[in-house]
GROMACS .gro file of C-alpha atoms in nm:
model
  428
    1MET     CA    1   0.000   0.000   0.000
    2GLU     CA    2   0.278   0.245   0.093
    3VAL     CA    3   0.464   0.183  -0.233
    4LEU     CA    4   0.144   0.235  -0.434
    5ILE     CA    5   0.069   0.564  -0.256
    6LEU     CA    6   0.425   0.688  -0.305
    7VAL     CA    7   0.431   0.615  -0.677
    8LEU     CA    8   0.074   0.722  -0.760
    9SER     CA    9   0.083   1.046  -0.561
   10PHE     CA   10   0.418   1.139  -0.718
   11LEU     CA   11   0.294   1.072  -1.072
   12ILE     CA   12  -0.037   1.255  -1.015
   13LEU     CA   13   0.137   1.560  -0.871
   14LEU     CA   14   0.379   1.568  -1.165
   15GLY     CA   15   0.089   1.521  -1.408
   16ILE     CA   16  -0.101   1.825  -1.277
   17GLY     CA   17   0.206   2.045  -1.306
   18VAL     CA   18   0.339   2.058  -0.948
   19PRO     CA   19   0.716   2.134  -0.952
   20ILE     CA   20   0.922   1.819  -0.913
   21ALA     CA   21   1.079   1.914  -0.579
   22TRP     CA   22   0.736   1.973  -0.425
   23SER     CA   23   0.599   1.657  -0.587
   24ILE     CA   24   0.876   1.451  -0.425
   25GLY     CA   25   0.827   1.611  -0.082
   26ILE     CA   26   0.445   1.591  -0.079
   27SER     CA   27   0.434   1.230  -0.203
   28SER     CA   28   0.689   1.138   0.066
   29LEU     CA   29   0.468   1.302   0.329
   30PHE     CA   30   0.154   1.122   0.203
   31THR     CA   31   0.338   0.791   0.231
   32MET     CA   32   0.448   0.860   0.587
   33LEU     CA   33   0.093   0.960   0.687
   34VAL     CA   34  -0.021   0.607   0.601
   35SER     CA   35   0.231   0.449   0.838
   36ILE     CA   36   0.244   0.690   1.134
   37PRO     CA   37   0.038   0.977   1.287
   38ALA     CA   38   0.044   1.323   1.134
   39MET     CA   39   0.282   1.504   1.369
   40PRO     CA   40   0.558   1.238   1.361
   41ALA     CA   41   0.513   1.215   0.982
   42PHE     CA   42   0.566   1.590   0.932
   43THR     CA   43   0.859   1.584   1.174
   44THR     CA   44   1.023   1.284   1.004
   45VAL     CA   45   1.003   1.432   0.654
   46ALA     CA   46   1.140   1.767   0.772
   47GLN     CA   47   1.414   1.595   0.972
   48ARG     CA   48   1.519   1.380   0.677
   49MET     CA   49   1.533   1.683   0.448
   50ALA     CA   50   1.757   1.866   0.695
   51THR     CA   51   1.974   1.559   0.757
   52GLY     CA   52   2.011   1.500   0.384
   53LEU     CA   53   2.152   1.850   0.339
   54ASP     CA   54   2.383   1.821   0.640
   55SER     CA   55   2.687   1.712   0.440
   56PHE     CA   56   3.027   1.876   0.404
   57ALA     CA   57   3.059   1.736   0.049
   58LEU     CA   58   2.742   1.923  -0.057
   59LEU     CA   59   2.915   2.255   0.013
   60ALA     CA   60   3.100   2.197  -0.313
   61ILE     CA   61   2.779   2.239  -0.516
   62PRO     CA   62   2.707   2.610  -0.445
   63PHE     CA   63   3.075   2.691  -0.500
   64PHE     CA   64   3.092   2.507  -0.833
   65ILE     CA   65   2.763   2.671  -0.938
   66LEU     CA   66   2.909   3.014  -0.859
   67ALA     CA   67   3.230   2.923  -1.043
   68GLY     CA   68   3.018   2.824  -1.344
   69GLN     CA   69   2.838   3.159  -1.340
   70LEU     CA   70   3.173   3.343  -1.325
   71MET     CA   71   3.304   3.135  -1.619
   72ASN     CA   72   2.991   3.201  -1.822
   73ARG     CA   73   3.049   3.576  -1.788
   74GLY     CA   74   3.429   3.562  -1.802
   75GLY     CA   75   3.494   3.514  -2.173
   76ILE     CA   76   3.614   3.157  -2.128
   77ALA     CA   77   3.380   3.011  -2.392
   78ARG     CA   78   3.516   3.235  -2.671
   79ARG     CA   79   3.877   3.146  -2.593
   80LEU     CA   80   3.801   2.773  -2.584
   81ILE     CA   81   3.618   2.796  -2.917
   82ASP     CA   82   3.912   2.976  -3.080
   83PHE     CA   83   4.153   2.711  -2.951
   84ALA     CA   84   3.930   2.422  -3.061
   85LYS     CA   85   3.892   2.573  -3.409
   86THR     CA   86   4.268   2.569  -3.466
   87LEU     CA   87   4.275   2.199  -3.373
   88VAL     CA   88   3.983   2.055  -3.572
   89GLY     CA   89   3.847   2.336  -3.790
   90ALA     CA   90   3.998   2.184  -4.107
   91LEU     CA   91   3.821   1.846  -4.068
   92PRO     CA   92   3.492   1.764  -4.245
   93GLY     CA   93   3.225   1.929  -4.034
   94GLY     CA   94   3.498   2.137  -3.873
   95LEU     CA   95   3.274   2.384  -3.691
   96ALA     CA   96   3.064   2.099  -3.552
   97HIS     CA   97   3.382   1.945  -3.409
   98VAL     CA   98   3.478   2.285  -3.268
   99ASN     CA   99   3.139   2.303  -3.096
  100ILE     CA  100   3.179   1.954  -2.948
  101ILE     CA  101   3.535   2.003  -2.819
  102ALA     CA  102   3.458   2.350  -2.682
  103ALA     CA  103   3.144   2.216  -2.508
  104MET     CA  104   3.344   1.929  -2.356
  105LEU     CA  105   3.604   2.172  -2.223
  106PHE     CA  106   3.358   2.437  -2.107
  107GLY     CA  107   3.117   2.185  -1.958
  108ALA     CA  108   3.402   2.020  -1.772
  109ILE     CA  109   3.526   2.355  -1.642
  110SER     CA  110   3.183   2.493  -1.546
  111GLY     CA  111   3.018   2.163  -1.446
  112SER     CA  112   2.691   2.274  -1.608
  113ALA     CA  113   2.538   2.140  -1.929
  114VAL     CA  114   2.294   2.431  -1.948
  115ALA     CA  115   2.579   2.684  -1.914
  116ALA     CA  116   2.775   2.502  -2.186
  117ALA     CA  117   2.476   2.494  -2.423
  118SER     CA  118   2.407   2.862  -2.363
  119ALA     CA  119   2.765   2.990  -2.380
  120ILE     CA  120   2.896   2.774  -2.665
  121GLY     CA  121   2.571   2.787  -2.860
  122GLY     CA  122   2.561   3.165  -2.831
  123PHE     CA  123   2.902   3.191  -3.003
  124MET     CA  124   2.884   2.897  -3.244
  125GLY     CA  125   2.526   2.910  -3.368
  126LYS     CA  126   2.561   3.228  -3.574
  127ARG     CA  127   2.912   3.133  -3.691
  128MET     CA  128   2.797   2.792  -3.819
  129GLU     CA  129   2.496   2.943  -3.993
  130ASP     CA  130   2.711   3.208  -4.162
  131GLU     CA  131   2.942   2.939  -4.302
  132GLY     CA  132   2.657   2.736  -4.454
  133TYR     CA  133   2.563   2.491  -4.179
  134ASP     CA  134   2.196   2.417  -4.126
  135LYS     CA  135   2.064   2.589  -3.813
  136SER     CA  136   1.891   2.275  -3.681
  137PHE     CA  137   2.208   2.067  -3.723
  138GLY     CA  138   2.413   2.325  -3.532
  139ALA     CA  139   2.154   2.324  -3.253
  140ALA     CA  140   2.152   1.942  -3.236
  141VAL     CA  141   2.532   1.928  -3.208
  142ASN     CA  142   2.533   2.196  -2.939
  143ILE     CA  143   2.258   2.026  -2.737
  144THR     CA  144   2.414   1.680  -2.730
  145SER     CA  145   2.776   1.792  -2.681
  146ALA     CA  146   2.681   2.014  -2.385
  147THR     CA  147   2.589   1.704  -2.182
  148THR     CA  148   2.944   1.562  -2.193
  149GLY     CA  149   3.040   1.803  -1.912
  150MET     CA  150   2.814   1.606  -1.678
  151THR     CA  151   3.058   1.314  -1.692
  152ILE     CA  152   3.388   1.499  -1.735
  153PRO     CA  153   3.482   1.652  -1.396
  154PRO     CA  154   3.437   1.861  -1.197
  155SER     CA  155   3.069   1.765  -1.209
  156ASN     CA  156   2.807   1.855  -0.949
  157ILE     CA  157   2.599   1.550  -1.032
  158LEU     CA  158   2.889   1.318  -0.950
  159ILE     CA  159   2.902   1.482  -0.605
  160VAL     CA  160   2.528   1.418  -0.568
  161TYR     CA  161   2.580   1.052  -0.665
  162SER     CA  162   2.857   1.021  -0.405
  163LEU     CA  163   2.607   1.137  -0.141
  164ALA     CA  164   2.329   0.906  -0.266
  165SER     CA  165   2.559   0.602  -0.286
  166GLY     CA  166   2.658   0.631   0.076
  167GLY     CA  167   3.016   0.740   0.029
  168ALA     CA  168   3.161   0.655  -0.313
  169SER     CA  169   3.486   0.854  -0.342
  170ILE     CA  170   3.436   1.187  -0.518
  171ALA     CA  171   3.798   1.182  -0.638
  172ALA     CA  172   3.748   0.833  -0.784
  173LEU     CA  173   3.426   0.942  -0.956
  174PHE     CA  174   3.598   1.249  -1.101
  175LEU     CA  175   3.880   1.036  -1.241
  176ALA     CA  176   3.637   0.773  -1.368
  177GLY     CA  177   3.440   1.028  -1.569
  178TYR     CA  178   3.720   1.134  -1.803
  179LEU     CA  179   3.741   0.844  -2.049
  180PRO     CA  180   3.362   0.785  -2.078
  181GLY     CA  181   3.307   1.159  -2.134
  182ILE     CA  182   3.580   1.180  -2.397
  183LEU     CA  183   3.450   0.862  -2.564
  184THR     CA  184   3.101   1.014  -2.590
  185GLY     CA  185   3.248   1.330  -2.742
  186LEU     CA  186   3.444   1.127  -2.998
  187PHE     CA  187   3.131   0.935  -3.100
  188LEU     CA  188   2.945   1.265  -3.146
  189MET     CA  189   3.233   1.396  -3.359
  190ILE     CA  190   3.222   1.086  -3.582
  191VAL     CA  191   2.848   1.122  -3.642
  192ALA     CA  192   2.877   1.499  -3.695
  193GLY     CA  193   3.162   1.447  -3.945
  194VAL     CA  194   2.967   1.188  -4.145
  195TRP     CA  195   2.654   1.407  -4.146
  196ALA     CA  196   2.852   1.714  -4.254
  197LYS     CA  197   3.025   1.524  -4.535
  198ARG     CA  198   2.692   1.393  -4.666
  199LYS     CA  199   2.542   1.744  -4.659
  200GLY     CA  200   2.851   1.899  -4.818
  201TYR     CA  201   2.916   2.152  -4.544
  202PRO     CA  202   3.229   2.365  -4.595
  203VAL     CA  203   3.570   2.269  -4.457
  204GLY     CA  204   3.790   2.533  -4.295
  205GLU     CA  205   4.155   2.602  -4.367
  206ARG     CA  206   4.428   2.421  -4.176
  207SER     CA  207   4.569   2.641  -3.899
  208GLN     CA  208   4.935   2.726  -3.882
  209LEU     CA  209   5.133   2.605  -3.582
  210ARG     CA  210   5.180   2.967  -3.474
  211GLU     CA  211   4.802   3.018  -3.464
  212VAL     CA  212   4.753   2.699  -3.263
  213ALA     CA  213   5.015   2.815  -3.012
  214ARG     CA  214   4.858   3.162  -2.985
  215THR     CA  215   4.505   3.036  -2.918
  216PHE     CA  216   4.638   2.772  -2.676
  217LEU     CA  217   4.822   3.034  -2.473
  218ASP     CA  218   4.508   3.251  -2.473
  219ALA     CA  219   4.298   2.959  -2.345
  220LEU     CA  220   4.565   2.822  -2.110
  221PRO     CA  221   4.455   3.013  -1.797
  222SER     CA  222   4.106   2.867  -1.841
  223LEU     CA  223   4.238   2.515  -1.902
  224LEU     CA  224   4.464   2.541  -1.596
  225LEU     CA  225   4.153   2.543  -1.379
  226LEU     CA  226   4.101   2.174  -1.461
  227VAL     CA  227   4.459   2.097  -1.364
  228ILE     CA  228   4.436   2.293  -1.039
  229VAL     CA  229   4.098   2.154  -0.928
  230ILE     CA  230   4.128   1.790  -1.033
  231GLY     CA  231   4.504   1.772  -0.971
  232GLY     CA  232   4.461   1.918  -0.624
  233ILE     CA  233   4.193   1.663  -0.536
  234VAL     CA  234   4.381   1.363  -0.677
  235VAL     CA  235   4.715   1.456  -0.519
  236GLY     CA  236   4.540   1.521  -0.188
  237ILE     CA  237   4.616   1.893  -0.153
  238PHE     CA  238   4.249   1.966  -0.086
  239THR     CA  239   3.906   1.800  -0.078
  240ALA     CA  240   3.641   1.844  -0.347
  241THR     CA  241   3.468   2.105  -0.130
  242GLU     CA  242   3.789   2.301  -0.080
  243ALA     CA  243   3.863   2.265  -0.454
  244SER     CA  244   3.529   2.426  -0.536
  245ALA     CA  245   3.619   2.732  -0.326
  246VAL     CA  246   3.957   2.749  -0.502
  247ALA     CA  247   3.772   2.734  -0.836
  248VAL     CA  248   3.557   3.034  -0.738
  249LEU     CA  249   3.861   3.240  -0.639
  250TYR     CA  250   4.047   3.142  -0.958
  251CYS     CA  251   3.749   3.224  -1.184
  252LEU     CA  252   3.701   3.557  -1.008
  253VAL     CA  253   4.064   3.655  -1.068
  254LEU     CA  254   4.047   3.525  -1.428
  255GLY     CA  255   3.732   3.723  -1.508
  256PHE     CA  256   3.885   4.049  -1.390
  257TRP     CA  257   4.215   3.961  -1.563
  258TYR     CA  258   4.031   3.911  -1.893
  259GLN     CA  259   3.832   4.230  -1.817
  260GLU     CA  260   3.511   4.050  -1.916
  261PHE     CA  261   3.311   4.166  -1.614
  262LYS     CA  262   3.331   4.444  -1.355
  263ALA     CA  263   3.266   4.468  -0.983
  264THR     CA  264   2.919   4.605  -1.061
  265ASP     CA  265   2.831   4.275  -1.233
  266MET     CA  266   2.888   4.073  -0.914
  267PRO     CA  267   2.542   4.122  -0.754
  268ASP     CA  268   2.373   3.980  -1.065
  269ILE     CA  269   2.620   3.688  -1.083
  270LEU     CA  270   2.571   3.608  -0.714
  271LEU     CA  271   2.191   3.630  -0.747
  272HIS     CA  272   2.188   3.379  -1.034
  273ALA     CA  273   2.419   3.145  -0.841
  274VAL     CA  274   2.205   3.165  -0.525
  275SER     CA  275   1.878   3.100  -0.710
  276THR     CA  276   2.026   2.797  -0.890
  277THR     CA  277   2.172   2.666  -0.564
  278ALA     CA  278   1.836   2.701  -0.387
  279ILE     CA  279   1.661   2.495  -0.656
  280VAL     CA  280   1.927   2.222  -0.644
  281MET     CA  281   1.932   2.206  -0.264
  282LEU     CA  282   1.552   2.184  -0.238
  283LEU     CA  283   1.560   1.895  -0.486
  284ILE     CA  284   1.832   1.722  -0.285
  285GLY     CA  285   1.648   1.770   0.046
  286THR     CA  286   1.314   1.634  -0.074
  287SER     CA  287   1.481   1.351  -0.269
  288MET     CA  288   1.672   1.243   0.042
  289SER     CA  289   1.346   1.223   0.236
  290MET     CA  290   1.196   1.004  -0.038
  291SER     CA  291   1.507   0.784  -0.043
  292TRP     CA  292   1.479   0.733   0.333
  293ILE     CA  293   1.113   0.640   0.306
  294MET     CA  294   1.188   0.388   0.031
  295ALA     CA  295   1.455   0.234   0.252
  296PHE     CA  296   1.209   0.233   0.546
  297GLU     CA  297   0.960   0.041   0.331
  298ASN     CA  298   1.231  -0.200   0.202
  299ILE     CA  299   1.163  -0.098  -0.160
  300PRO     CA  300   1.528  -0.136  -0.278
  301GLN     CA  301   1.543  -0.492  -0.141
  302GLN     CA  302   1.217  -0.582  -0.313
  303ILE     CA  303   1.335  -0.444  -0.647
  304THR     CA  304   1.670  -0.622  -0.610
  305ALA     CA  305   1.491  -0.953  -0.555
  306LEU     CA  306   1.257  -0.883  -0.850
  307LEU     CA  307   1.535  -0.801  -1.097
  308LEU     CA  308   1.750  -1.095  -0.989
  309SER     CA  309   1.449  -1.323  -1.031
  310VAL     CA  310   1.406  -1.204  -1.393
  311SER     CA  311   1.757  -1.314  -1.490
  312ASP     CA  312   2.087  -1.402  -1.330
  313SER     CA  313   2.279  -1.258  -1.627
  314PRO     CA  314   2.455  -0.926  -1.552
  315VAL     CA  315   2.425  -0.835  -1.921
  316VAL     CA  316   2.044  -0.863  -1.912
  317ILE     CA  317   2.003  -0.689  -1.576
  318LEU     CA  318   2.227  -0.397  -1.675
  319LEU     CA  319   2.033  -0.364  -2.001
  320ILE     CA  320   1.704  -0.351  -1.806
  321ILE     CA  321   1.844  -0.090  -1.564
  322ASN     CA  322   1.972   0.122  -1.855
  323LEU     CA  323   1.633   0.108  -2.026
  324ILE     CA  324   1.456   0.211  -1.705
  325LEU     CA  325   1.698   0.500  -1.648
  326LEU     CA  326   1.663   0.616  -2.010
  327PHE     CA  327   1.285   0.623  -1.959
  328VAL     CA  328   1.322   0.802  -1.624
  329GLY     CA  329   1.555   1.061  -1.779
  330VAL     CA  330   1.285   1.163  -2.025
  331PHE     CA  331   1.051   1.273  -1.743
  332MET     CA  332   1.281   1.362  -1.452
  333ASP     CA  333   1.574   1.596  -1.399
  334MET     CA  334   1.913   1.443  -1.322
  335THR     CA  335   1.950   1.544  -0.957
  336PRO     CA  336   1.628   1.387  -0.820
  337ALA     CA  337   1.669   1.088  -1.052
  338VAL     CA  338   2.018   1.015  -0.913
  339LEU     CA  339   1.904   1.063  -0.553
  340ILE     CA  340   1.593   0.846  -0.591
  341PHE     CA  341   1.720   0.563  -0.811
  342THR     CA  342   2.072   0.518  -0.676
  343PRO     CA  343   1.947   0.354  -0.352
  344ILE     CA  344   1.717   0.134  -0.565
  345PHE     CA  345   1.961   0.008  -0.829
  346LEU     CA  346   2.296   0.023  -0.649
  347PRO     CA  347   2.218  -0.281  -0.428
  348VAL     CA  348   2.124  -0.475  -0.742
  349VAL     CA  349   2.452  -0.409  -0.924
  350GLN     CA  350   2.657  -0.458  -0.607
  351GLU     CA  351   2.493  -0.799  -0.569
  352MET     CA  352   2.643  -0.875  -0.912
  353GLY     CA  353   2.984  -0.749  -0.802
  354MET     CA  354   2.985  -0.413  -0.984
  355ASP     CA  355   3.196  -0.129  -0.847
  356PRO     CA  356   2.980   0.166  -0.722
  357VAL     CA  357   3.209   0.412  -0.906
  358HIS     CA  358   3.149   0.233  -1.238
  359PHE     CA  359   2.774   0.233  -1.179
  360GLY     CA  360   2.781   0.605  -1.095
  361ILE     CA  361   2.935   0.685  -1.433
  362ILE     CA  362   2.677   0.464  -1.608
  363MET     CA  363   2.393   0.639  -1.427
  364VAL     CA  364   2.517   0.993  -1.497
  365LEU     CA  365   2.597   0.915  -1.861
  366ASN     CA  366   2.255   0.756  -1.904
  367LEU     CA  367   2.058   1.039  -1.744
  368SER     CA  368   2.257   1.297  -1.943
  369ILE     CA  369   2.073   1.173  -2.252
  370GLY     CA  370   1.748   1.277  -2.086
  371LEU     CA  371   1.869   1.638  -2.078
  372CYS     CA  372   1.827   1.638  -2.457
  373THR     CA  373   1.470   1.502  -2.466
  374PRO     CA  374   1.130   1.663  -2.404
  375PRO     CA  375   0.930   1.724  -2.189
  376VAL     CA  376   1.185   1.821  -1.919
  377GLY     CA  377   1.509   1.833  -2.119
  378SER     CA  378   1.655   2.162  -1.996
  379VAL     CA  379   1.951   2.150  -2.237
  380LEU     CA  380   1.718   2.084  -2.530
  381PHE     CA  381   1.510   2.393  -2.457
  382VAL     CA  382   1.815   2.613  -2.397
  383GLY     CA  383   1.987   2.487  -2.713
  384VAL     CA  384   1.678   2.541  -2.927
  385GLY     CA  385   1.621   2.886  -2.776
  386VAL     CA  386   1.981   2.998  -2.832
  387ALA     CA  387   1.971   2.873  -3.193
  388GLY     CA  388   1.637   3.040  -3.266
  389THR     CA  389   1.479   2.723  -3.406
  390SER     CA  390   1.213   2.471  -3.296
  391ILE     CA  391   1.220   2.125  -3.141
  392GLN     CA  392   1.043   1.980  -3.445
  393LYS     CA  393   1.323   2.095  -3.677
  394VAL     CA  394   1.598   1.969  -3.445
  395VAL     CA  395   1.460   1.615  -3.407
  396LYS     CA  396   1.595   1.476  -3.736
  397PRO     CA  397   1.964   1.572  -3.685
  398LEU     CA  398   1.931   1.482  -3.315
  399LEU     CA  399   1.844   1.115  -3.379
  400PRO     CA  400   2.186   0.996  -3.509
  401LEU     CA  401   2.356   1.189  -3.229
  402PHE     CA  402   2.127   1.018  -2.976
  403ILE     CA  403   2.227   0.682  -3.121
  404ALA     CA  404   2.594   0.775  -3.082
  405MET     CA  405   2.537   0.861  -2.715
  406ILE     CA  406   2.353   0.534  -2.652
  407VAL     CA  407   2.630   0.331  -2.819
  408ALA     CA  408   2.884   0.507  -2.597
  409LEU     CA  409   2.665   0.429  -2.295
  410LEU     CA  410   2.653   0.058  -2.381
  411ILE     CA  411   3.032   0.045  -2.428
  412VAL     CA  412   3.088   0.215  -2.091
  413THR     CA  413   2.835  -0.021  -1.929
  414TYR     CA  414   2.995  -0.343  -2.048
  415VAL     CA  415   3.362  -0.233  -2.045
  416PRO     CA  416   3.430  -0.142  -1.679
  417GLY     CA  417   3.794  -0.062  -1.750
  418LEU     CA  418   3.694   0.262  -1.925
  419SER     CA  419   3.561   0.396  -1.595
  420LEU     CA  420   3.791   0.223  -1.347
  421TRP     CA  421   4.132   0.244  -1.514
  422LEU     CA  422   4.222   0.599  -1.404
  423PRO     CA  423   4.100   0.553  -1.042
  424GLU     CA  424   4.312   0.237  -1.022
  425VAL     CA  425   4.617   0.416  -1.165
  426PHE     CA  426   4.591   0.685  -0.897
  427GLY     CA  427   4.510   0.439  -0.620
  428TYR     CA  428   4.140   0.514  -0.561
   0.00000   0.00000   0.00000
């Protein structure tokens, strides 16, 4: 009965347009009201929300969000685009490759797919259109490539997964995300190159070594942020939370150094960072209360037993989990999806002997695809809006790119070494 109330109330609230954070919290409360009296139920839900947010690791999220806002205003996107163009601009579909590489770098630096889609798309969309690329194709490339920053560190969602998994190492997750994220980007580049060749899009001129060196030096201060943040965490100089504060300070200095924003811009930057942080933290709090209630009702154990009764083959079970997560990603944002479904599926894969770090990369890579799909795909709507086109026109060029992302997901799922090699090299 409790499981039925939890699921039905959540779906009904979502269906009538209640924001997802409130839907999660209210459905959790309804479920508790069935089991215990009203006052203890209200107290328990509130307590679990507060306890869920009482984590030192979560302090990294507002800092990384603020760092992302500073990067978005600090001229980093333009410098990364210029550097990427000198590397791959002469290949078939050169500007599409530039978009993908710049989005991978910017998304990794900012930790935000929406910021990457907005910043890179704002620069690349008009440039691609001017050089003869179809507007819908440019939008599709921008939308899908922006999601690679969710896997390539530093990524807020990997921090959220660490919390939901009960302590998977953030440093190990950050290291594990590199190869899967790069692999996804390479698959997108292959599809974009083939599409561009078939459509006869123009090819740029090969850059001189001097030009490559100039753009690299211009982008180097931005790229150094990755070295400082990830290197500092891996070497043990500071924790992920301390690294996020270092990232804010570095981005602040970089923005003023580039003279891309002034002191008078700071209130607006801080306001955007605070509003985004509030949304994320409310989602985390309500999702943690739902996760506790599911554990209280033994839902993860029941689902584990159900899946293991369907098949004892890890290949089949992982395929089923991936299909469920792909479906979930269509209707739910990444943060609540990770917080709700990690406690459900992690026991299943651990029963099969899978490393929690590997499963975290699978889950984040899987749910990243949902950012590109309606009805809640935030990156899709931002990418379409920036490009000035419609979802209907973007669907056709999106489909082969979707397939590329799913193929990358399957490879990462069934080849654990892609995720676990770097953590093992560095002793995590």
